[in-house]
Amino acid sequence: MLETDYLVVGAGATGLAFVDTLLAETDDVHVTLVDRRSAPGGHWVDAYSFVTLHQPSAFYGVGSLELGTGRIDTTGLNRGMQELASGPAIVDYYDRVVRTVLLPTGRVGYHPLSAYEPGPDGAHRVTSLLSGAATEVRVRRKLVDTTHSSPSVPATHRPRFAVADGVHLVPPNDLPRLPPGPHRFVVLGGGKTAMDTCTWLLQHGAAPEAITWVVPRDSWLINRITTQPGPGFFAESIGAQADQLEALASADDVPDLFARLERCGVLTRIDRDRTPSMFHLATVAPGEVELLRQVHDVVRLGRVRELHPDRMVLDGGEVPLPPGAVVVDCTASAVEPRPGQPVFQGDRVVPQLLRLPQPAFSAALTGWVEAHHGDDQELQNELCAPVPFPHALDDYPATMLATMRNQHRWSQHPELRRWIRASRLDGFGAVIAGADREDPAQQAVLARFREHTPGAVANLTRLTTALGGVRRG
């Protein structure tokens, strides 16, 4: 039998950020990490090779180890902005987190290729996926279940549509291994994976007219320039946050809110002639948007229901499938709708999103709260109120209201406030705190923060109430 203080199920971004902070903030706890994959990194292990972070490497990962070098890209679609780690680089990073940070403490046991299952009478069991050997685990403090927000990824998900014989259906992972062309491509999905796929195809020689893009719903997108940390991007990032607060305070309704966010440059869209009906926090550079606008054969008939060698059947009708087309399945959902639940539940912790859109920061903060307030569940859940993910546009006011309420709670806790300001995963708190008192432009931005924050909270409360209240999950 194994004994441990914390049994953490999942060695992905959430689990590792939680454990890293828990260890840094305590002297004696022992953690056992269990993961079904052969390497740490969660969904990144199964990701397509050309995936990158949406947002800068500077505030992703775990608190104790930098990701990347802080480089400003000088070429490519991300030119002029902070570097974005590639999928392989992230997998390597998480391997280093486990090998060089966590295991050397002597307080972590890591069990890859292993499955967790609850045993009878509250027991815990870890089973090797190779040998089938089962080990009982005695947990002295808490089970930490990081699977609540686990994404579905193209390489491992099962299509939710019928596929007839003769259809060449592949995940984006297979694209770099295709035999020589010419090829005709049909990309299924309107989210960031589909955008990455179309971008990769165009950058690697596919003609725009060789791509058919099936987009069930158009999406609002975050303009990446507004997510840049560091004092050098104060106007672009902190200024954009002030613009966002003004929009949140002034909007008459949800359509007006998104229109205002677009006008001030916080959000963008690919097709200027269509009003998006989805916002899943995908973040893009202006250059990506311009490149994606080159794809003109866009099918908007809802979701695919059936694929046949000669046609696609969708919610709204049928369209021909080009002969011999390579159909790229990008329909896996990055965030499955799941009901929210308390983060702290007695001897169980269920990390969830606490600030939009930063899951790694949220998990690290949860680890800090567990380390410092492990015996006060009421305070823990007050500090770690889950933020519902916006699955529809009407969800966004409730999501932002929950985020702002959490920010306010944290600001009233001096020790937590200091930790946030020092955390590399926060991204922006230190930039705001370090604003140049002699710079009138920066001080004007901060004045707008103070001016619009109360109005934003009041208006978000009004909008959320009108839309039926805060949805959990």
Tab-separated table of C-alpha atoms in Angstrom:
chain	number	residue	atom	x	y	z
A	1	MET	CA	0.000	0.000	0.000
A	2	LEU	CA	1.117	3.534	-0.815
A	3	GLU	CA	0.582	6.432	1.568
A	4	THR	CA	0.400	10.064	0.500
A	5	ASP	CA	-1.077	13.367	1.634
A	6	TYR	CA	-2.539	14.323	-1.747
A	7	LEU	CA	-3.481	11.942	-4.543
A	8	VAL	CA	-3.650	14.060	-7.710
A	9	VAL	CA	-5.445	12.533	-10.680
A	10	GLY	CA	-4.060	14.055	-13.875
A	11	ALA	CA	-0.548	15.317	-14.668
A	12	GLY	CA	-1.624	17.987	-17.136
A	13	ALA	CA	-1.551	21.771	-16.938
A	14	THR	CA	-4.025	21.922	-14.059
A	15	GLY	CA	-2.560	19.139	-11.947
A	16	LEU	CA	1.036	20.286	-12.310
A	17	ALA	CA	0.267	23.956	-11.580
A	18	PHE	CA	-1.637	22.915	-8.448
A	19	VAL	CA	1.122	20.590	-7.218
A	20	ASP	CA	3.942	23.032	-7.997
A	21	THR	CA	2.341	25.742	-5.859
A	22	LEU	CA	1.269	23.356	-3.092
A	23	LEU	CA	4.865	22.150	-2.715
A	24	ALA	CA	6.289	25.672	-2.865
A	25	GLU	CA	3.943	26.858	-0.107
A	26	THR	CA	4.406	23.897	2.275
A	27	ASP	CA	7.354	22.125	3.849
A	28	ASP	CA	6.229	18.577	4.449
A	29	VAL	CA	3.307	17.407	2.302
A	30	HIS	CA	3.702	14.420	-0.004
A	31	VAL	CA	1.934	14.226	-3.374
A	32	THR	CA	1.234	11.240	-5.616
A	33	LEU	CA	0.549	12.069	-9.280
A	34	VAL	CA	-1.395	9.571	-11.400
A	35	ASP	CA	-1.922	9.909	-15.158
A	36	ARG	CA	-3.110	7.597	-17.926
A	37	ARG	CA	-0.635	9.037	-20.429
A	38	SER	CA	2.981	7.987	-20.767
A	39	ALA	CA	4.328	11.505	-20.207
A	40	PRO	CA	3.265	14.576	-18.241
A	41	GLY	CA	1.466	17.393	-20.024
A	42	GLY	CA	-2.113	16.189	-20.301
A	43	HIS	CA	-3.808	16.976	-23.601
A	44	TRP	CA	-0.592	18.496	-24.972
A	45	VAL	CA	0.864	14.982	-25.223
A	46	ASP	CA	-1.802	14.088	-27.803
A	47	ALA	CA	-1.896	17.444	-29.602
A	48	TYR	CA	-1.147	17.952	-33.297
A	49	SER	CA	2.467	18.908	-33.958
A	50	PHE	CA	1.748	22.415	-35.256
A	51	VAL	CA	-0.324	23.553	-32.287
A	52	THR	CA	0.916	26.505	-30.233
A	53	LEU	CA	-0.333	28.366	-27.219
A	54	HIS	CA	-3.062	30.914	-27.952
A	55	GLN	CA	-1.462	33.417	-25.598
A	56	PRO	CA	2.126	34.226	-24.585
A	57	SER	CA	4.362	31.603	-23.008
A	58	ALA	CA	5.293	34.150	-20.337
A	59	PHE	CA	2.286	33.337	-18.129
A	60	TYR	CA	1.621	29.671	-18.908
A	61	GLY	CA	2.801	26.526	-17.136
A	62	VAL	CA	3.773	26.358	-13.470
A	63	GLY	CA	4.903	29.106	-11.153
A	64	SER	CA	8.419	27.862	-10.441
A	65	LEU	CA	9.749	27.370	-13.985
A	66	GLU	CA	9.754	29.832	-16.865
A	67	LEU	CA	8.353	28.687	-20.198
A	68	GLY	CA	10.325	30.158	-23.081
A	69	THR	CA	12.783	33.026	-23.055
A	70	GLY	CA	10.533	36.093	-23.202
A	71	ARG	CA	11.473	36.597	-26.848
A	72	ILE	CA	9.527	38.981	-29.051
A	73	ASP	CA	8.842	37.275	-32.377
A	74	THR	CA	10.355	39.151	-35.313
A	75	THR	CA	8.917	37.011	-38.112
A	76	GLY	CA	5.716	35.161	-38.906
A	77	LEU	CA	2.099	35.819	-38.063
A	78	ASN	CA	2.956	36.551	-34.414
A	79	ARG	CA	5.519	39.208	-35.353
A	80	GLY	CA	5.904	41.960	-32.758
A	81	MET	CA	4.392	39.932	-29.921
A	82	GLN	CA	5.745	37.627	-27.233
A	83	GLU	CA	6.612	34.083	-28.229
A	84	LEU	CA	4.079	31.257	-28.281
A	85	ALA	CA	5.397	27.871	-27.198
A	86	SER	CA	4.811	25.046	-29.668
A	87	GLY	CA	3.113	21.820	-28.663
A	88	PRO	CA	6.374	19.821	-28.604
A	89	ALA	CA	8.036	22.581	-26.553
A	90	ILE	CA	5.211	22.446	-24.012
A	91	VAL	CA	5.485	18.662	-23.681
A	92	ASP	CA	9.235	19.048	-23.119
A	93	TYR	CA	8.556	21.802	-20.574
A	94	TYR	CA	6.206	19.648	-18.527
A	95	ASP	CA	8.678	16.778	-18.642
A	96	ARG	CA	11.271	19.149	-17.154
A	97	VAL	CA	8.773	20.328	-14.533
A	98	VAL	CA	8.350	16.766	-13.292
A	99	ARG	CA	11.986	15.646	-13.659
A	100	THR	CA	13.821	18.764	-12.473
A	101	VAL	CA	11.359	20.511	-10.154
A	102	LEU	CA	8.880	18.104	-8.580
A	103	LEU	CA	10.650	14.750	-8.258
A	104	PRO	CA	13.908	16.174	-6.817
A	105	THR	CA	11.957	17.461	-3.797
A	106	GLY	CA	11.558	13.871	-2.632
A	107	ARG	CA	7.929	14.696	-1.889
A	108	VAL	CA	6.351	13.565	-5.166
A	109	GLY	CA	5.571	10.140	-6.572
A	110	TYR	CA	4.714	10.027	-10.287
A	111	HIS	CA	2.782	7.140	-11.846
A	112	PRO	CA	2.374	7.453	-15.640
A	113	LEU	CA	0.383	4.945	-17.681
A	114	SER	CA	-1.769	4.373	-14.638
A	115	ALA	CA	-5.496	4.629	-14.003
A	116	TYR	CA	-7.163	5.876	-10.857
A	117	GLU	CA	-10.326	4.275	-9.583
A	118	PRO	CA	-12.124	4.635	-6.273
A	119	GLY	CA	-12.202	1.460	-4.264
A	120	PRO	CA	-14.771	0.235	-1.740
A	121	ASP	CA	-15.310	2.076	1.546
A	122	GLY	CA	-13.498	5.215	0.421
A	123	ALA	CA	-10.313	3.415	-0.586
A	124	HIS	CA	-8.245	4.519	-3.563
A	125	ARG	CA	-6.657	2.294	-6.182
A	126	VAL	CA	-4.042	2.955	-8.881
A	127	THR	CA	-3.769	0.371	-11.658
A	128	SER	CA	-0.911	0.058	-14.135
A	129	LEU	CA	-2.164	0.145	-17.726
A	130	LEU	CA	0.762	-2.063	-18.756
A	131	SER	CA	0.773	-4.822	-16.150
A	132	GLY	CA	-2.703	-4.514	-14.689
A	133	ALA	CA	-1.187	-4.526	-11.210
A	134	ALA	CA	-3.341	-2.601	-8.732
A	135	THR	CA	-1.974	-0.669	-5.760
A	136	GLU	CA	-4.066	0.542	-2.844
A	137	VAL	CA	-3.382	4.133	-1.807
A	138	ARG	CA	-4.061	5.599	1.610
A	139	VAL	CA	-4.708	9.335	1.255
A	140	ARG	CA	-4.016	11.217	4.463
A	141	ARG	CA	-5.503	14.520	3.330
A	142	LYS	CA	-7.254	14.938	-0.002
A	143	LEU	CA	-7.940	13.544	-3.450
A	144	VAL	CA	-7.424	16.169	-6.173
A	145	ASP	CA	-9.465	15.436	-9.298
A	146	THR	CA	-8.165	17.564	-12.180
A	147	THR	CA	-10.255	15.778	-14.828
A	148	HIS	CA	-13.340	17.994	-14.428
A	149	SER	CA	-12.177	20.398	-17.137
A	150	SER	CA	-10.221	17.946	-19.294
A	151	PRO	CA	-10.539	18.865	-22.974
A	152	SER	CA	-11.363	16.548	-25.835
A	153	VAL	CA	-8.576	16.472	-28.442
A	154	PRO	CA	-8.700	15.505	-32.139
A	155	ALA	CA	-6.329	12.550	-31.859
A	156	THR	CA	-8.390	10.727	-29.253
A	157	HIS	CA	-11.999	11.838	-29.645
A	158	ARG	CA	-14.657	9.875	-31.511
A	159	PRO	CA	-16.558	11.733	-34.273
A	160	ARG	CA	-20.176	12.493	-33.457
A	161	PHE	CA	-21.274	11.913	-37.028
A	162	ALA	CA	-21.587	8.883	-39.278
A	163	VAL	CA	-18.669	8.149	-41.609
A	164	ALA	CA	-19.284	5.912	-44.618
A	165	ASP	CA	-16.671	3.646	-46.164
A	166	GLY	CA	-14.453	5.423	-48.642
A	167	VAL	CA	-14.220	8.751	-46.780
A	168	HIS	CA	-10.636	9.848	-46.080
A	169	LEU	CA	-11.141	11.269	-42.576
A	170	VAL	CA	-8.060	12.258	-40.558
A	171	PRO	CA	-7.254	14.240	-37.407
A	172	PRO	CA	-5.004	17.285	-37.904
A	173	ASN	CA	-2.172	15.232	-36.373
A	174	ASP	CA	-1.951	13.270	-39.644
A	175	LEU	CA	-1.551	16.231	-42.004
A	176	PRO	CA	2.266	16.471	-41.853
A	177	ARG	CA	2.447	12.775	-42.817
A	178	LEU	CA	0.230	12.879	-45.908
A	179	PRO	CA	1.748	11.439	-49.109
A	180	PRO	CA	2.598	13.921	-51.880
A	181	GLY	CA	-0.446	15.674	-53.416
A	182	PRO	CA	-2.160	17.430	-54.975
A	183	HIS	CA	-4.813	17.317	-52.281
A	184	ARG	CA	-8.242	18.813	-51.798
A	185	PHE	CA	-9.069	19.549	-48.157
A	186	VAL	CA	-12.314	19.808	-46.209
A	187	VAL	CA	-11.847	21.171	-42.683
A	188	LEU	CA	-14.646	20.422	-40.208
A	189	GLY	CA	-15.139	22.779	-37.255
A	190	GLY	CA	-15.244	26.472	-36.454
A	191	GLY	CA	-12.958	26.584	-33.414
A	192	LYS	CA	-9.268	27.241	-32.842
A	193	THR	CA	-8.188	23.775	-34.008
A	194	ALA	CA	-9.848	24.359	-37.378
A	195	MET	CA	-8.270	27.815	-37.578
A	196	ASP	CA	-4.853	26.334	-36.809
A	197	THR	CA	-5.418	23.693	-39.482
A	198	CYS	CA	-6.428	26.139	-42.204
A	199	THR	CA	-3.519	28.396	-41.258
A	200	TRP	CA	-1.045	25.499	-41.400
A	201	LEU	CA	-2.359	24.345	-44.776
A	202	LEU	CA	-2.097	27.830	-46.270
A	203	GLN	CA	1.398	28.370	-44.867
A	204	HIS	CA	2.539	25.022	-46.259
A	205	GLY	CA	1.482	25.502	-49.843
A	206	ALA	CA	-2.206	24.648	-50.058
A	207	ALA	CA	-4.099	27.086	-52.254
A	208	PRO	CA	-7.076	28.847	-50.629
A	209	GLU	CA	-9.354	27.442	-53.332
A	210	ALA	CA	-8.238	23.898	-52.371
A	211	ILE	CA	-9.827	24.292	-48.926
A	212	THR	CA	-13.488	23.920	-48.002
A	213	TRP	CA	-14.163	25.052	-44.452
A	214	VAL	CA	-17.271	23.769	-42.665
A	215	VAL	CA	-18.081	26.343	-39.967
A	216	PRO	CA	-21.128	25.472	-37.830
A	217	ARG	CA	-20.892	28.794	-35.966
A	218	ASP	CA	-18.804	31.906	-36.538
A	219	SER	CA	-16.733	32.938	-33.549
A	220	TRP	CA	-15.655	36.080	-31.806
A	221	LEU	CA	-11.892	36.006	-31.242
A	222	ILE	CA	-9.594	37.692	-28.738
A	223	ASN	CA	-7.048	39.995	-30.364
A	224	ARG	CA	-3.705	38.618	-29.167
A	225	ILE	CA	-2.067	42.049	-28.958
A	226	THR	CA	-4.306	42.730	-25.946
A	227	THR	CA	-2.886	39.737	-24.027
A	228	GLN	CA	0.775	40.775	-23.988
A	229	PRO	CA	2.333	40.940	-20.499
A	230	GLY	CA	5.172	43.203	-19.469
A	231	PRO	CA	5.594	46.977	-19.180
A	232	GLY	CA	6.482	47.287	-22.854
A	233	PHE	CA	2.897	46.427	-23.789
A	234	PHE	CA	1.165	48.581	-21.171
A	235	ALA	CA	-0.930	50.522	-23.671
A	236	GLU	CA	-1.910	47.422	-25.670
A	237	SER	CA	-2.812	45.134	-22.747
A	238	ILE	CA	-3.691	47.296	-19.743
A	239	GLY	CA	-5.243	49.886	-22.027
A	240	ALA	CA	-7.356	47.145	-23.605
A	241	GLN	CA	-8.491	46.011	-20.158
A	242	ALA	CA	-9.635	49.565	-19.416
A	243	ASP	CA	-11.464	49.609	-22.771
A	244	GLN	CA	-13.111	46.320	-21.850
A	245	LEU	CA	-14.280	47.688	-18.505
A	246	GLU	CA	-15.807	50.684	-20.246
A	247	ALA	CA	-17.640	48.388	-22.672
A	248	LEU	CA	-18.854	46.192	-19.812
A	249	ALA	CA	-20.125	49.260	-17.982
A	250	SER	CA	-21.869	50.808	-20.987
A	251	ALA	CA	-23.411	47.967	-23.009
A	252	ASP	CA	-27.188	47.922	-23.378
A	253	ASP	CA	-27.327	44.178	-24.063
A	254	VAL	CA	-25.125	41.278	-25.157
A	255	PRO	CA	-25.008	42.151	-28.896
A	256	ASP	CA	-24.099	45.732	-27.988
A	257	LEU	CA	-21.394	44.461	-25.621
A	258	PHE	CA	-19.679	42.398	-28.313
A	259	ALA	CA	-19.982	45.240	-30.816
A	260	ARG	CA	-18.277	47.593	-28.347
A	261	LEU	CA	-15.514	45.065	-27.645
A	262	GLU	CA	-14.868	44.785	-31.369
A	263	ARG	CA	-14.805	48.555	-31.882
A	264	CYS	CA	-12.184	49.031	-29.178
A	265	GLY	CA	-9.997	46.235	-30.599
A	266	VAL	CA	-10.375	43.695	-27.788
A	267	LEU	CA	-12.224	41.256	-30.062
A	268	THR	CA	-12.114	40.529	-33.764
A	269	ARG	CA	-13.797	38.176	-36.257
A	270	ILE	CA	-12.861	36.513	-39.516
A	271	ASP	CA	-15.906	37.397	-41.642
A	272	ARG	CA	-16.862	41.034	-41.179
A	273	ASP	CA	-20.245	40.413	-42.823
A	274	ARG	CA	-21.412	37.817	-40.300
A	275	THR	CA	-22.223	38.329	-36.643
A	276	PRO	CA	-20.625	35.515	-34.618
A	277	SER	CA	-22.744	33.403	-32.299
A	278	MET	CA	-19.865	31.720	-30.410
A	279	PHE	CA	-17.088	32.909	-28.103
A	280	HIS	CA	-14.802	30.204	-26.712
A	281	LEU	CA	-11.895	32.548	-25.927
A	282	ALA	CA	-9.799	31.601	-28.971
A	283	THR	CA	-6.969	34.107	-29.313
A	284	VAL	CA	-5.432	35.112	-32.639
A	285	ALA	CA	-3.007	37.577	-34.156
A	286	PRO	CA	-4.294	40.048	-36.748
A	287	GLY	CA	-2.091	38.307	-39.318
A	288	GLU	CA	-3.865	35.000	-38.715
A	289	VAL	CA	-7.232	36.634	-39.306
A	290	GLU	CA	-6.064	38.130	-42.598
A	291	LEU	CA	-4.712	34.760	-43.743
A	292	LEU	CA	-7.909	32.911	-42.826
A	293	ARG	CA	-9.958	35.427	-44.785
A	294	GLN	CA	-8.365	33.980	-47.932
A	295	VAL	CA	-10.524	30.852	-47.544
A	296	HIS	CA	-13.753	31.693	-49.391
A	297	ASP	CA	-15.377	28.257	-49.726
A	298	VAL	CA	-17.046	28.298	-46.311
A	299	VAL	CA	-20.035	26.034	-45.623
A	300	ARG	CA	-22.446	27.340	-42.984
A	301	LEU	CA	-25.180	24.724	-42.686
A	302	GLY	CA	-24.675	23.693	-39.072
A	303	ARG	CA	-22.906	20.578	-37.845
A	304	VAL	CA	-22.008	17.568	-39.965
A	305	ARG	CA	-24.338	14.587	-39.485
A	306	GLU	CA	-23.059	12.170	-42.136
A	307	LEU	CA	-20.028	11.912	-44.411
A	308	HIS	CA	-20.244	9.994	-47.689
A	309	PRO	CA	-17.620	9.723	-50.431
A	310	ASP	CA	-19.595	12.135	-52.608
A	311	ARG	CA	-21.442	14.378	-50.153
A	312	MET	CA	-21.776	15.805	-46.658
A	313	VAL	CA	-25.081	15.790	-44.791
A	314	LEU	CA	-25.383	18.703	-42.363
A	315	ASP	CA	-28.078	20.104	-40.086
A	316	GLY	CA	-29.212	22.468	-42.820
A	317	GLY	CA	-28.804	20.398	-45.969
A	318	GLU	CA	-26.358	18.518	-48.186
A	319	VAL	CA	-23.308	19.694	-50.110
A	320	PRO	CA	-21.013	17.757	-52.458
A	321	LEU	CA	-17.785	16.361	-51.083
A	322	PRO	CA	-14.932	16.904	-53.558
A	323	PRO	CA	-13.698	13.592	-55.019
A	324	GLY	CA	-10.825	12.149	-52.987
A	325	ALA	CA	-10.893	14.999	-50.483
A	326	VAL	CA	-8.911	14.757	-47.267
A	327	VAL	CA	-11.466	15.535	-44.559
A	328	VAL	CA	-9.827	16.953	-41.426
A	329	ASP	CA	-11.833	16.406	-38.253
A	330	CYS	CA	-11.448	19.440	-35.985
A	331	THR	CA	-14.748	18.948	-34.163
A	332	ALA	CA	-13.356	17.866	-30.778
A	333	SER	CA	-14.549	20.256	-28.089
A	334	ALA	CA	-11.787	21.950	-26.128
A	335	VAL	CA	-14.165	22.502	-23.216
A	336	GLU	CA	-17.049	20.100	-22.737
A	337	PRO	CA	-20.100	21.576	-20.986
A	338	ARG	CA	-20.095	20.246	-17.435
A	339	PRO	CA	-22.032	21.432	-14.386
A	340	GLY	CA	-19.994	23.466	-11.948
A	341	GLN	CA	-19.415	22.269	-8.399
A	342	PRO	CA	-17.595	23.512	-5.305
A	343	VAL	CA	-13.812	23.372	-5.652
A	344	PHE	CA	-13.335	22.165	-2.078
A	345	GLN	CA	-15.528	19.251	-0.982
A	346	GLY	CA	-14.291	17.818	2.292
A	347	ASP	CA	-11.510	15.386	1.421
A	348	ARG	CA	-11.823	16.129	-2.309
A	349	VAL	CA	-10.563	19.063	-4.420
A	350	VAL	CA	-11.931	19.721	-7.918
A	351	PRO	CA	-9.874	22.544	-9.513
A	352	GLN	CA	-11.833	24.706	-11.948
A	353	LEU	CA	-11.490	27.985	-13.814
A	354	LEU	CA	-11.266	30.903	-11.370
A	355	ARG	CA	-10.226	33.671	-13.735
A	356	LEU	CA	-10.968	34.023	-17.404
A	357	PRO	CA	-9.168	32.716	-19.422
A	358	GLN	CA	-6.307	31.327	-17.305
A	359	PRO	CA	-6.609	27.677	-16.220
A	360	ALA	CA	-2.965	27.345	-15.128
A	361	PHE	CA	-3.165	30.437	-12.923
A	362	SER	CA	-6.487	29.210	-11.533
A	363	ALA	CA	-5.006	25.836	-10.568
A	364	ALA	CA	-1.952	27.428	-8.975
A	365	LEU	CA	-4.154	29.755	-6.935
A	366	THR	CA	-6.200	26.756	-5.812
A	367	GLY	CA	-2.964	25.137	-4.636
A	368	TRP	CA	-2.056	28.273	-2.683
A	369	VAL	CA	-5.453	28.368	-0.989
A	370	GLU	CA	-5.175	24.686	-0.046
A	371	ALA	CA	-1.691	25.220	1.373
A	372	HIS	CA	-2.675	28.207	3.527
A	373	HIS	CA	-6.328	27.561	4.392
A	374	GLY	CA	-6.672	23.791	4.210
A	375	ASP	CA	-8.770	23.621	7.381
A	376	ASP	CA	-11.259	26.375	6.474
A	377	GLN	CA	-13.434	25.063	3.655
A	378	GLU	CA	-15.845	27.996	3.795
A	379	LEU	CA	-13.028	30.484	3.178
A	380	GLN	CA	-11.490	28.213	0.539
A	381	ASN	CA	-14.673	28.120	-1.518
A	382	GLU	CA	-15.172	31.848	-1.036
A	383	LEU	CA	-11.734	32.475	-2.561
A	384	CYS	CA	-12.151	29.808	-5.258
A	385	ALA	CA	-15.611	30.369	-6.717
A	386	PRO	CA	-15.734	28.624	-10.137
A	387	VAL	CA	-16.098	30.840	-13.188
A	388	PRO	CA	-18.564	29.355	-15.714
A	389	PHE	CA	-17.118	28.888	-19.200
A	390	PRO	CA	-19.041	30.882	-21.845
A	391	HIS	CA	-20.575	28.240	-24.104
A	392	ALA	CA	-22.958	30.817	-25.635
A	393	LEU	CA	-22.721	34.584	-26.078
A	394	ASP	CA	-25.388	35.126	-23.426
A	395	ASP	CA	-23.122	33.342	-20.915
A	396	TYR	CA	-20.410	35.992	-21.199
A	397	PRO	CA	-21.818	38.578	-18.744
A	398	ALA	CA	-22.116	35.932	-16.006
A	399	THR	CA	-18.606	34.707	-16.774
A	400	MET	CA	-17.111	38.181	-16.510
A	401	LEU	CA	-19.124	38.984	-13.394
A	402	ALA	CA	-17.835	35.840	-11.669
A	403	THR	CA	-14.275	36.712	-12.720
A	404	MET	CA	-14.543	40.254	-11.360
A	405	ARG	CA	-16.076	39.076	-8.100
A	406	ASN	CA	-13.164	36.679	-7.610
A	407	GLN	CA	-10.684	39.458	-8.348
A	408	HIS	CA	-12.342	41.608	-5.689
A	409	ARG	CA	-12.252	38.816	-3.092
A	410	TRP	CA	-8.574	38.217	-3.752
A	411	SER	CA	-7.799	41.925	-3.450
A	412	GLN	CA	-9.210	41.865	0.101
A	413	HIS	CA	-6.801	39.091	1.181
A	414	PRO	CA	-3.342	40.691	1.695
A	415	GLU	CA	-1.265	37.494	1.618
A	416	LEU	CA	-3.037	36.141	-1.458
A	417	ARG	CA	-2.777	39.526	-3.151
A	418	ARG	CA	0.997	39.512	-2.617
A	419	TRP	CA	1.282	35.977	-3.997
A	420	ILE	CA	-0.700	36.909	-7.106
A	421	ARG	CA	1.448	39.956	-7.759
A	422	ALA	CA	4.627	37.853	-7.531
A	423	SER	CA	3.315	34.941	-9.623
A	424	ARG	CA	4.618	34.569	-13.168
A	425	LEU	CA	1.254	33.021	-14.073
A	426	ASP	CA	-0.662	36.211	-13.268
A	427	GLY	CA	0.723	38.179	-16.195
A	428	PHE	CA	-0.636	41.647	-15.481
A	429	GLY	CA	-0.893	42.489	-11.764
A	430	ALA	CA	2.758	43.436	-11.446
A	431	VAL	CA	2.511	45.551	-14.610
A	432	ILE	CA	-0.367	47.551	-13.150
A	433	ALA	CA	1.380	47.879	-9.778
A	434	GLY	CA	4.553	49.036	-11.516
A	435	ALA	CA	2.909	51.686	-13.690
A	436	ASP	CA	5.057	54.794	-14.084
A	437	ARG	CA	3.688	57.464	-11.749
A	438	GLU	CA	5.301	60.126	-13.932
A	439	ASP	CA	3.724	58.854	-17.166
A	440	PRO	CA	0.437	60.699	-17.755
A	441	ALA	CA	-0.722	58.180	-20.372
A	442	GLN	CA	-0.319	55.224	-18.009
A	443	GLN	CA	-1.948	57.096	-15.151
A	444	ALA	CA	-4.870	57.969	-17.419
A	445	VAL	CA	-5.371	54.266	-18.159
A	446	LEU	CA	-5.413	53.452	-14.441
A	447	ALA	CA	-7.877	56.280	-13.841
A	448	ARG	CA	-10.189	54.693	-16.404
A	449	PHE	CA	-9.874	51.405	-14.492
A	450	ARG	CA	-11.054	53.080	-11.323
A	451	GLU	CA	-13.781	54.983	-13.149
A	452	HIS	CA	-15.381	52.056	-14.972
A	453	THR	CA	-14.967	49.119	-12.560
A	454	PRO	CA	-18.028	49.904	-10.387
A	455	GLY	CA	-20.164	50.509	-13.464
A	456	ALA	CA	-18.954	47.276	-15.066
A	457	VAL	CA	-19.946	45.239	-12.009
A	458	ALA	CA	-23.337	46.941	-11.815
A	459	ASN	CA	-24.089	46.511	-15.512
A	460	LEU	CA	-22.902	42.902	-15.600
A	461	THR	CA	-25.165	42.199	-12.634
A	462	ARG	CA	-28.084	43.742	-14.531
A	463	LEU	CA	-27.333	41.808	-17.727
A	464	THR	CA	-26.791	38.536	-15.873
A	465	THR	CA	-30.039	38.896	-13.950
A	466	ALA	CA	-31.935	39.690	-17.150
A	467	LEU	CA	-30.487	36.558	-18.759
A	468	GLY	CA	-31.501	34.279	-15.907
A	469	GLY	CA	-28.593	34.495	-13.491
A	470	VAL	CA	-25.186	32.861	-13.207
A	471	ARG	CA	-25.030	29.412	-14.784
A	472	ARG	CA	-22.844	26.946	-12.894
A	473	GLY	CA	-20.489	25.143	-15.276
